[in-house]
Short mmCIF file of C-alpha atoms and ligand atoms in Angstrom, two decimals:
data_model
loop_
_atom_site.label_atom_id
_atom_site.label_comp_id
_atom_site.label_asym_id
_atom_site.label_seq_id
_atom_site.Cartn_x
_atom_site.Cartn_y
_atom_site.Cartn_z
CA UNK L 476 -25.54 -16.52 21.18
CA UNK L 477 -22.07 -18.35 21.39
CA UNK L 478 -21.68 -20.89 24.44
CA UNK L 479 -19.03 -20.85 26.95
CA UNK L 480 -15.29 -22.03 25.49
CA UNK L 481 -16.48 -21.08 22.27
CA UNK L 482 -14.00 -21.64 19.43
CA UNK L 483 -12.42 -19.23 17.18
CA UNK L 484 -11.37 -19.69 13.88
CA UNK L 485 -9.02 -17.16 12.36
CA UNK L 486 -7.96 -17.76 8.63
CA UNK L 487 -4.51 -15.53 8.51
CA UNK L 488 -1.84 -15.15 9.99
CA UNK L 489 -1.10 -11.76 8.53
CA UNK L 490 -0.87 -8.59 10.62
CA UNK L 491 -4.70 -8.63 10.87
CA UNK L 492 -5.16 -12.17 11.95
CA UNK L 493 -2.28 -12.11 14.45
CA UNK L 494 -3.95 -9.13 16.14
CA UNK L 495 -7.03 -10.26 16.10
CA UNK L 496 -6.01 -13.86 17.59
CA UNK L 497 -3.68 -12.05 20.40
CA UNK L 498 -6.65 -9.70 21.66
CA UNK L 499 -9.32 -12.33 21.15
CA UNK L 500 -7.93 -15.35 23.14
CA UNK L 501 -8.85 -15.27 26.79
CA UNK L 502 -10.21 -17.80 29.42
CA UNK L 503 -13.26 -18.21 27.88
CA UNK L 504 -12.19 -18.98 24.46
CA UNK L 505 -9.54 -21.25 22.10
CA UNK L 506 -8.45 -19.19 19.52
CA UNK L 507 -7.01 -21.17 16.12
CA UNK L 508 -4.89 -19.28 13.60
CA UNK L 509 -4.28 -20.92 10.11
CA UNK L 510 -1.51 -19.89 7.62
CA UNK L 511 -0.99 -21.90 4.59
CA UNK L 512 2.76 -20.77 5.57
CA UNK L 513 5.15 -22.27 7.50
CA UNK L 514 5.41 -18.83 10.19
CA UNK L 515 3.28 -16.00 10.78
CA UNK L 516 3.60 -12.59 9.33
CA UNK L 517 5.45 -13.52 5.86
CA UNK L 518 4.52 -10.01 4.38
CA UNK L 519 4.87 -8.23 7.37
CA UNK L 520 8.38 -8.85 7.54
CA UNK L 521 8.59 -7.17 3.81
CA UNK L 522 7.12 -4.40 5.28
CA UNK L 523 8.96 -0.95 5.12
CA UNK L 524 12.10 -2.69 3.04
CA UNK L 525 12.34 -5.03 5.86
CA UNK L 526 11.97 -2.19 8.45
CA UNK L 527 8.45 -2.08 8.61
CA UNK L 528 6.26 1.09 8.84
CA UNK L 529 4.41 -0.07 11.29
CA UNK L 530 1.89 3.05 11.61
CA UNK L 531 2.13 7.06 10.89
CA UNK L 532 2.14 9.41 13.39
CA UNK L 533 -0.19 11.73 12.06
CA UNK L 534 -3.60 13.03 13.89
CA UNK L 535 -6.80 12.02 13.32
CA UNK L 536 -8.01 13.92 10.48
CA UNK L 537 -4.54 14.22 9.16
CA UNK L 538 -4.65 10.33 9.55
CA UNK L 539 -7.51 9.32 7.91
CA UNK L 540 -6.96 11.87 5.05
CA UNK L 541 -4.37 9.49 3.99
CA UNK L 542 -6.69 6.98 3.63
CA UNK L 543 -7.60 6.36 -0.09
CA UNK L 544 -10.44 4.65 -0.17
CA UNK L 545 -13.90 4.20 2.10
CA UNK L 546 -11.95 6.13 5.32
CA UNK L 547 -15.82 6.53 6.45
CA UNK L 548 -15.82 2.92 6.90
CA UNK L 549 -12.72 3.04 9.60
CA UNK L 550 -14.23 6.13 11.90
CA UNK L 551 -16.02 4.09 14.48
CA UNK L 552 -12.88 1.80 14.77
CA UNK L 553 -10.64 4.08 14.76
CA UNK L 554 -11.89 5.82 16.95
CA UNK L 555 -11.72 2.55 19.40
CA UNK L 556 -8.03 1.74 18.33
CA UNK L 557 -5.82 4.53 16.37
CA UNK L 558 -2.32 4.69 15.74
CA UNK L 559 -1.15 6.07 19.01
CA UNK L 560 -3.37 3.48 20.86
CA UNK L 561 -0.90 0.96 18.36
CA UNK L 562 2.26 2.93 19.17
CA UNK L 563 1.22 2.51 23.12
CA UNK L 564 0.91 -1.23 22.58
CA UNK L 565 3.96 -2.04 20.93
CA UNK L 566 6.03 0.40 23.77
CA UNK L 567 3.89 -1.64 26.60
CA UNK L 568 5.68 -4.72 24.72
CA UNK L 569 9.35 -3.15 24.94
CA UNK L 570 9.10 -2.34 21.42
CA UNK L 571 10.45 1.16 21.27
CA UNK L 572 9.49 3.33 18.21
CA UNK L 573 10.59 6.27 16.50
CA UNK L 574 9.02 8.58 14.01
CA UNK L 575 11.27 9.11 11.24
CA UNK L 576 10.61 11.80 8.20
CA UNK L 577 6.70 12.32 6.95
CA UNK L 578 5.72 11.12 10.43
CA UNK L 579 6.31 7.70 9.54
CA UNK L 580 6.52 5.32 12.52
CA UNK L 581 8.89 2.57 12.50
CA UNK L 582 10.32 -0.03 15.59
CA UNK L 583 13.43 1.76 17.36
CA UNK L 584 15.72 -1.64 15.73
CA UNK L 585 14.70 -0.70 12.50
CA UNK L 586 14.11 -4.48 11.91
CA UNK L 587 10.53 -6.12 11.12
CA UNK L 588 11.51 -9.10 12.26
CA UNK L 589 11.27 -8.01 15.64
CA UNK L 590 7.42 -7.25 15.14
CA UNK L 591 7.21 -10.25 14.08
CA UNK L 592 9.03 -11.90 17.06
CA UNK L 593 6.96 -10.03 19.14
CA UNK L 594 3.90 -11.64 17.70
CA UNK L 595 5.49 -14.99 17.86
CA UNK L 596 6.05 -14.58 21.73
CA UNK L 597 2.48 -12.78 22.36
CA UNK L 598 0.55 -16.19 20.45
CA UNK L 599 2.68 -18.52 22.59
CA UNK L 600 2.12 -16.65 26.18
CA UNK L 601 -1.61 -16.59 24.87
CA UNK L 602 -1.96 -20.20 23.96
CA UNK L 603 -3.57 -19.42 20.47
CA UNK L 604 -3.05 -22.30 18.87
CA UNK L 605 -1.15 -21.72 15.57
CA UNK L 606 -1.92 -24.12 12.64
CA UNK L 607 1.15 -23.58 10.18
CA UNK L 608 1.34 -25.04 6.81
CA UNK L 609 -2.27 -25.56 6.93
CA UNK L 610 -4.32 -23.90 4.07
CA UNK L 611 -8.10 -23.61 4.04
CA UNK L 612 -9.56 -24.77 0.97
CA UNK L 613 -13.28 -24.21 1.65
CA UNK L 614 -16.09 -22.54 3.93
CA UNK L 615 -19.43 -22.88 4.97
CA UNK L 616 -21.75 -22.34 7.95
CA UNK L 617 -24.38 -25.06 9.14
CA UNK L 618 -25.12 -23.89 12.44
CA UNK L 619 -21.17 -23.94 13.26
CA UNK L 620 -18.40 -23.15 10.73
CA UNK L 621 -16.97 -25.75 8.72
CA UNK L 622 -13.65 -25.72 7.27
CA UNK L 623 -12.07 -27.78 5.03
CA UNK L 624 -8.43 -27.49 5.42
CA UNK L 625 -5.15 -29.27 4.32
CA UNK L 626 -5.41 -30.78 7.67
CA UNK L 627 -8.90 -32.39 7.94
CA UNK L 628 -12.23 -30.63 8.70
CA UNK L 629 -12.22 -28.53 11.45
CA UNK L 630 -15.68 -26.64 13.04
CA UNK L 631 -16.04 -23.46 14.76
CA UNK L 632 -18.53 -21.21 16.50
CA UNK L 633 -16.93 -17.87 15.38
CA UNK L 634 -14.97 -17.17 12.13
CA UNK L 635 -13.10 -14.63 11.11
CA UNK L 636 -11.58 -14.00 7.84
CA UNK L 637 -8.15 -12.52 7.67
CA UNK L 638 -6.55 -13.69 4.56
CA UNK L 639 -5.25 -10.25 3.01
CA UNK L 640 -5.84 -9.18 -0.76
CA UNK L 641 -3.87 -9.84 -3.65
CA UNK L 642 -0.46 -8.04 -3.36
CA UNK L 643 2.46 -10.05 -3.37
CA UNK L 644 0.80 -13.23 -3.69
CA UNK L 645 4.03 -15.57 -3.19
CA UNK L 646 3.49 -14.54 0.45
CA UNK L 647 0.24 -16.25 0.47
CA UNK L 648 -2.23 -13.49 -0.15
CA UNK L 649 -3.62 -15.12 -3.33
CA UNK L 650 -7.46 -13.42 -3.01
CA UNK L 651 -8.61 -16.79 -0.91
CA UNK L 652 -10.45 -14.34 1.24
CA UNK L 653 -12.41 -13.25 -1.48
CA UNK L 654 -13.71 -16.59 -2.24
CA UNK L 655 -14.86 -17.55 1.24
CA UNK L 656 -16.79 -14.08 1.40
CA UNK L 657 -18.60 -14.65 -1.95
CA UNK L 658 -19.49 -18.34 -0.58
CA UNK L 659 -21.17 -16.48 2.05
CA UNK L 660 -23.09 -14.01 -0.11
CA UNK L 661 -20.74 -11.27 -0.01
CA UNK L 662 -20.07 -8.53 -2.56
CA UNK L 663 -16.87 -8.22 -3.95
CA UNK L 664 -15.33 -4.85 -5.11
CA UNK L 665 -13.03 -5.97 -7.84
CA UNK L 666 -9.74 -6.17 -6.55
CA UNK L 667 -7.35 -3.82 -8.55
CA UNK L 668 -3.32 -3.39 -7.93
CA UNK L 669 -2.35 0.02 -5.74
CA UNK L 670 0.44 1.44 -4.43
CA UNK L 671 2.64 0.03 -7.62
CA UNK L 672 4.83 1.29 -10.49
CA UNK L 673 3.59 2.69 -13.36
CA UNK L 674 5.06 0.98 -16.45
CA UNK L 675 5.67 2.32 -19.57
CA UNK L 676 4.64 1.52 -23.12
CA UNK L 677 8.13 2.34 -24.38
CA UNK L 678 11.45 1.54 -22.99
CA UNK L 679 13.13 5.09 -22.14
CA UNK L 680 16.67 5.28 -23.34
CA UNK L 681 17.95 6.18 -19.51
CA UNK L 682 19.62 5.46 -16.22
CA UNK L 683 17.63 4.91 -13.49
CA UNK L 684 17.56 8.66 -12.13
CA UNK L 685 16.15 9.65 -9.05
CA UNK L 686 14.47 13.32 -9.51
CA UNK L 687 13.23 15.41 -6.08
CA UNK L 688 10.48 18.11 -6.11
CA UNK L 689 8.80 17.27 -9.32
CA UNK L 690 5.29 17.37 -10.50
CA UNK L 691 3.94 14.55 -11.74
CA UNK L 692 0.05 14.20 -13.52
CA UNK L 693 -1.78 11.47 -14.51
CA UNK L 694 -4.72 11.40 -17.17
CA UNK L 695 -7.40 8.97 -17.27
CA UNK L 696 -10.14 9.14 -19.74
CA UNK L 697 -12.31 11.72 -17.94
CA UNK L 698 -9.88 13.15 -15.19
CA UNK L 699 -6.28 14.89 -14.61
CA UNK L 700 -4.70 14.63 -11.17
CA UNK L 701 -1.46 15.41 -10.10
CA UNK L 702 1.33 14.70 -7.12
CA UNK L 703 4.34 16.63 -6.26
CA UNK L 704 7.38 14.86 -4.71
CA UNK L 705 10.40 12.16 -5.48
CA UNK L 706 10.30 9.92 -8.10
CA UNK L 707 12.36 7.65 -9.56
CA UNK L 708 12.61 7.33 -13.08
CA UNK L 709 13.86 4.11 -14.95
CA UNK L 710 13.56 2.96 -18.39
CA UNK L 711 10.25 0.93 -17.93
CA UNK L 712 8.68 2.30 -14.81
CA UNK L 713 8.25 5.34 -12.74
CA UNK L 714 8.36 4.50 -8.74
CA UNK L 715 9.16 6.47 -5.38
CA UNK L 716 6.71 8.47 -3.37
CA UNK L 717 4.84 10.55 -5.23
CA UNK L 718 4.45 8.35 -8.66
CA UNK L 719 3.22 5.44 -6.03
CA UNK L 720 0.71 8.19 -4.20
CA UNK L 721 -0.52 9.07 -8.10
CA UNK L 722 -0.68 5.17 -9.00
CA UNK L 723 -2.94 4.34 -5.99
CA UNK L 724 -5.17 7.40 -6.56
CA UNK L 725 -6.16 6.34 -10.08
CA UNK L 726 -5.71 2.53 -9.40
CA UNK L 727 -9.62 2.31 -10.36
CA UNK L 728 -9.26 4.29 -13.33
CA UNK L 729 -7.12 3.53 -16.25
CA UNK L 730 -4.27 5.71 -16.11
CA UNK L 731 -3.32 6.17 -20.05
CA UNK L 732 -0.69 8.47 -19.87
CA UNK L 733 1.58 10.38 -17.81
CA UNK L 734 3.53 13.78 -17.89
CA UNK L 735 6.51 15.13 -15.45
CA UNK L 736 7.11 18.47 -15.07
CA UNK L 737 10.78 18.31 -13.92
CA UNK L 738 11.13 22.29 -13.26
CA UNK L 739 7.91 22.71 -11.69
CA UNK L 740 8.98 26.19 -9.46
CA UNK L 741 10.02 27.72 -12.71
CA UNK L 742 7.04 29.46 -14.50
CA UNK L 743 9.50 31.64 -17.34
CA UNK L 744 11.79 28.56 -18.21
CA UNK L 745 12.32 30.01 -21.58
CA UNK L 746 13.92 32.90 -20.47
CA UNK L 747 16.07 30.87 -18.01
CA UNK L 748 17.50 28.32 -21.12
CA UNK L 749 18.51 31.46 -23.17
CA UNK L 750 20.49 32.53 -20.05
CA UNK L 751 22.26 29.03 -19.83
CA UNK L 752 23.09 28.91 -23.48
CA UNK L 753 24.38 32.49 -23.72
CA UNK L 754 26.68 32.16 -21.16
CA UNK L 755 28.45 29.41 -23.03
CA UNK L 756 27.58 30.48 -26.50
CA UNK L 757 30.11 28.13 -28.08
CA UNK L 758 29.89 25.03 -26.16
CA UNK L 759 27.52 21.71 -27.45
CA UNK L 760 24.12 22.00 -25.76
CA UNK L 761 24.43 19.00 -23.88
CA UNK L 762 27.36 21.04 -22.10
CA UNK L 763 25.51 24.15 -21.66
CA UNK L 764 22.83 22.22 -19.77
CA UNK L 765 24.76 20.66 -17.36
CA UNK L 766 23.81 22.05 -13.81
CA UNK L 767 20.40 23.11 -14.55
CA UNK L 768 19.57 19.48 -15.95
CA UNK L 769 20.37 15.88 -14.65
CA UNK L 770 22.87 14.90 -17.27
CA UNK L 771 21.13 11.56 -18.83
CA UNK L 772 17.91 13.54 -18.60
CA UNK L 773 19.83 16.31 -21.00
CA UNK L 774 20.27 13.52 -23.83
CA UNK L 775 16.94 12.13 -23.47
CA UNK L 776 15.36 15.60 -23.69
CA UNK L 777 17.02 16.51 -26.28
CA UNK L 778 16.61 13.58 -28.51
CA UNK L 779 13.24 14.13 -28.35
CA UNK L 780 12.98 17.44 -29.60
CA UNK L 781 15.59 16.08 -31.36
CA UNK L 782 18.71 18.64 -31.18
CA UNK L 783 22.12 16.63 -31.47
CA UNK L 784 24.01 17.14 -28.02
CA UNK L 785 26.99 18.36 -29.81
CA UNK L 786 25.16 21.35 -31.39
CA UNK L 787 26.90 24.65 -30.18
CA UNK L 788 24.30 26.84 -28.08
CA UNK L 789 24.44 29.84 -29.81
CA UNK L 790 23.15 27.70 -33.13
CA UNK L 791 19.79 26.48 -31.46
CA UNK L 792 16.85 28.25 -33.14
CA UNK L 793 14.24 29.68 -31.10
CA UNK L 794 11.44 26.76 -31.87
CA UNK L 795 14.26 24.19 -30.58
CA UNK L 796 14.47 26.14 -27.68
CA UNK L 797 10.69 26.26 -26.99
CA UNK L 798 10.14 23.05 -27.59
CA UNK L 799 12.72 21.85 -25.07
CA UNK L 800 11.10 24.07 -22.64
CA UNK L 801 7.93 22.77 -23.12
CA UNK L 802 9.19 19.23 -23.06
CA UNK L 803 11.00 20.28 -19.16
CA UNK L 804 7.59 21.30 -18.02
CA UNK L 805 5.19 18.52 -19.84
CA UNK L 806 7.25 15.33 -20.36
CA UNK L 807 4.64 13.09 -21.66
CA UNK L 808 4.96 8.85 -21.70
CA UNK L 809 2.35 6.29 -22.26
CA UNK L 810 1.62 3.78 -19.83
CA UNK L 811 0.71 0.52 -20.31
CA UNK L 812 -2.53 -1.10 -19.59
CA UNK L 813 -1.76 -4.21 -17.75
CA UNK L 814 0.10 -4.44 -14.14
CA UNK L 815 -0.17 -7.08 -12.06
CA UNK L 816 -0.35 -7.77 -8.58
CA UNK L 817 3.59 -9.04 -8.46
CA UNK L 818 4.80 -5.56 -6.94
CA UNK L 819 1.64 -3.96 -5.60
CA UNK L 820 1.96 -2.81 -2.10
CA UNK L 821 -1.93 -3.17 -1.81
CA UNK L 822 -4.98 -4.32 -2.97
CA UNK L 823 -7.64 -1.50 -4.21
CA UNK L 824 -11.07 -3.26 -3.70
CA UNK L 825 -12.35 -6.28 -1.60
CA UNK L 826 -15.16 -7.10 0.49
CA UNK L 827 -17.89 -4.72 0.29
CA UNK L 828 -17.74 -2.78 3.40
CA UNK L 829 -21.48 -1.77 3.25
CA UNK L 830 -22.38 -5.35 4.24
CA UNK L 831 -19.84 -5.21 7.39
CA UNK L 832 -20.59 -3.44 10.48
CA UNK L 833 -18.18 -0.92 10.58
CA UNK L 834 -17.89 -0.76 14.55
CA UNK L 835 -17.24 -4.55 15.08
CA UNK L 836 -16.39 -6.08 11.71
CA UNK L 837 -19.00 -8.62 11.58
CA UNK L 838 -20.88 -9.65 8.47
CA UNK L 839 -24.00 -8.17 8.04
CA UNK L 840 -25.35 -11.01 6.21
CA UNK L 841 -23.98 -13.90 8.25
CA UNK L 842 -23.94 -13.95 12.06
CA UNK L 843 -20.90 -14.90 14.19
CA UNK L 844 -18.46 -13.82 11.10
CA UNK L 845 -16.07 -11.28 10.70
CA UNK L 846 -13.52 -9.77 8.57
CA UNK L 847 -10.55 -8.00 9.26
CA UNK L 848 -7.48 -6.42 7.48
CA UNK L 849 -6.78 -6.07 3.49
CA UNK L 850 -10.11 -8.34 2.42
CA UNK L 851 -12.32 -5.44 3.31
CA UNK L 852 -12.66 -3.06 0.62
CA UNK L 853 -10.48 0.06 2.25
CA UNK L 854 -6.60 0.83 1.45
CA UNK L 855 -4.53 3.98 2.07
CA UNK L 856 -1.37 5.34 0.98
CA UNK L 857 2.32 4.54 1.91
CA UNK L 858 3.48 5.94 5.38
CA UNK L 859 1.71 2.94 7.88
CA UNK L 860 -1.80 3.24 7.09
CA UNK L 861 -2.09 -0.14 5.38
CA UNK L 862 -0.83 -1.70 8.68
CA UNK L 863 -2.94 0.34 10.54
CA UNK L 864 -6.22 -0.42 9.08
CA UNK L 865 -5.37 -4.06 9.64
CA UNK L 866 -4.38 -3.32 13.62
CA UNK L 867 -7.64 -1.16 14.08
CA UNK L 868 -10.14 -3.62 12.37
CA UNK L 869 -8.93 -6.74 14.12
CA UNK L 870 -8.79 -5.04 17.44
CA UNK L 871 -12.51 -4.08 16.91
CA UNK L 872 -13.56 -7.35 15.62
CA UNK L 873 -11.59 -8.46 18.78
CA UNK L 874 -13.78 -6.64 21.17
CA UNK L 875 -16.94 -7.46 19.68
CA UNK L 876 -16.40 -11.03 19.61
CA UNK L 877 -15.52 -11.16 23.42
CA UNK L 878 -18.09 -9.35 24.22
CA UNK L 879 -20.11 -12.18 22.71
CA UNK L 880 -18.04 -15.11 24.52
C1 FAD W 680 6.73 -5.24 -0.12
C2 FAD W 680 5.32 -4.74 1.17
C3 FAD W 680 5.91 -3.41 2.00
C4 FAD W 680 4.59 -3.12 2.72
N1 FAD W 680 5.13 -2.07 3.77
C5 FAD W 680 4.08 -1.63 4.35
C6 FAD W 680 4.51 -0.70 5.46
O1 FAD W 680 5.79 -0.74 5.37
N2 FAD W 680 3.55 -0.17 5.94
C7 FAD W 680 1.98 -0.39 5.94
O2 FAD W 680 1.62 -0.23 6.48
N3 FAD W 680 2.03 -1.34 5.29
C8 FAD W 680 3.17 -1.89 3.96
N4 FAD W 680 2.48 -3.21 3.51
C9 FAD W 680 0.97 -3.60 3.18
C10 FAD W 680 0.75 -4.13 4.67
O3 FAD W 680 1.99 -5.56 4.68
C11 FAD W 680 -0.58 -5.27 4.16
O4 FAD W 680 -1.91 -4.02 3.74
C12 FAD W 680 -0.99 -6.41 5.57
O5 FAD W 680 -0.09 -7.04 5.33
C13 FAD W 680 -2.00 -6.57 5.07
O6 FAD W 680 -2.62 -7.38 6.26
P1 FAD W 680 -3.49 -8.53 6.45
O7 FAD W 680 -3.01 -9.38 7.91
O8 FAD W 680 -5.02 -8.25 5.89
O9 FAD W 680 -2.89 -9.39 5.16
P2 FAD W 680 -1.86 -10.26 4.83
O10 FAD W 680 -0.45 -9.88 5.53
O11 FAD W 680 -1.70 -10.36 3.50
O12 FAD W 680 -2.00 -11.62 5.27
C14 FAD W 680 -2.62 -12.71 5.05
C15 FAD W 680 -2.54 -14.29 5.47
O13 FAD W 680 -2.91 -14.71 5.12
C16 FAD W 680 -2.60 -16.27 4.40
N5 FAD W 680 -3.96 -17.05 3.97
C17 FAD W 680 -4.69 -16.35 2.55
N6 FAD W 680 -5.38 -17.31 2.45
C18 FAD W 680 -5.07 -18.32 3.33
C19 FAD W 680 -5.94 -19.73 2.85
N7 FAD W 680 -6.66 -20.32 2.05
N8 FAD W 680 -5.30 -20.78 4.13
C20 FAD W 680 -4.41 -19.96 5.14
N9 FAD W 680 -3.78 -18.96 5.17
C21 FAD W 680 -4.37 -18.17 4.12
C22 FAD W 680 -1.41 -15.89 4.18
O14 FAD W 680 -0.49 -16.88 3.72
C23 FAD W 680 -1.41 -14.68 4.80
O15 FAD W 680 -0.53 -15.07 5.72
C24 FAD W 680 3.27 -3.51 2.38
C25 FAD W 680 3.12 -4.26 1.45
C26 FAD W 680 4.05 -5.26 0.97
C27 FAD W 680 3.51 -5.92 -0.47
#
């Protein structure tokens, strides 16, 4: 049991740590928020390309279906503080929100900096002590929690680990939370990059191409799965919403190759090709196919068959045409083995969820130790789900901590 004016230490001033701090602070406690950066919310500023897709407008089950790993862990805390509670919190604090395509919620100003400014103001108002440029090196518990920091040693009654994962390590999320969790005996599910581009083994001779409504399939050693939507195909990687979703779903298994169906709504592609070629029998095939396929893609596909783009349409053999049709429906590319965290939006993996109380975020191994945000083995797709995980877990921890104090 913790005594009056308890000291709460929170390591990490990302969305999870900040939200925990402003919700824990009351007249019964002192809250210290540590970050190795000079300001709060360094990664938060980058979210949604600087616009901050702060949460999703999807309703309960639909929302939870976008949590890829360990969504069951979120049920309890999400019932306490869900996406609509977050929108309400923002609106009460004079941040107007709007819902864009696919139910993505943004601040109306489209500025992540407005969210960071609000959090800075709340930290000041609530008198949370923010320790900027303060790196925590190690933590241990001997009665109280002892923290070794770049500004000296400090002791706390309650400790919240909100260090994030490993993605975009230059923002400060460099995996320290995992080290701290392990030092308390927690199990770590191997952190792997998620929501990152699919890197290609061989460079493609194309210009970057934005493609809509295509089907992209991933192959691992034992599974094939697919996504439909928009992608950006570049010489060295594939990104865009459908590619990111695909990578995230396969993040824990190795995707060895991917294949793209450029015309997923057309079954009898051979007949369509015949029509295009017959319409302009003397025209070079490279020109005949314009209007049906993007120019840069035509060249790549013809090279792959191989057919010269200058070959007259009426001289294309049946075999060449069939091969072209098959490439349009099933354009296969090998993917690179090594991907890193520098371009991953989130980390898949982290502190094992079965060792954390899903209602309170308290460690089941160490009393008064809490985990919030991306450091936990839970992650979602793009669309505001990962920030909401941070807010939901932080809020639940704050309720439980305040109840103790
Ligand atoms: C480019 C990009 C865009 C994104 N866009 C979106 C989006 O639009 N919507 C969405 O929902 N999600 C988005 N995400 C994901 C989302 O930003 C993260 O899931 C979220 O920030 C995790 O919050 P967190 O507080 O758990 O960790 P973080 O935001 O990673 O914060 C952890 C903090 O802990 C600090 N820290 C770590 N170790 C120590 C230590 N030893 N001592 C002191 N401080 C330490 C770090 O400096 C950091 O500030 C995006 C991610 C990236 C990289």
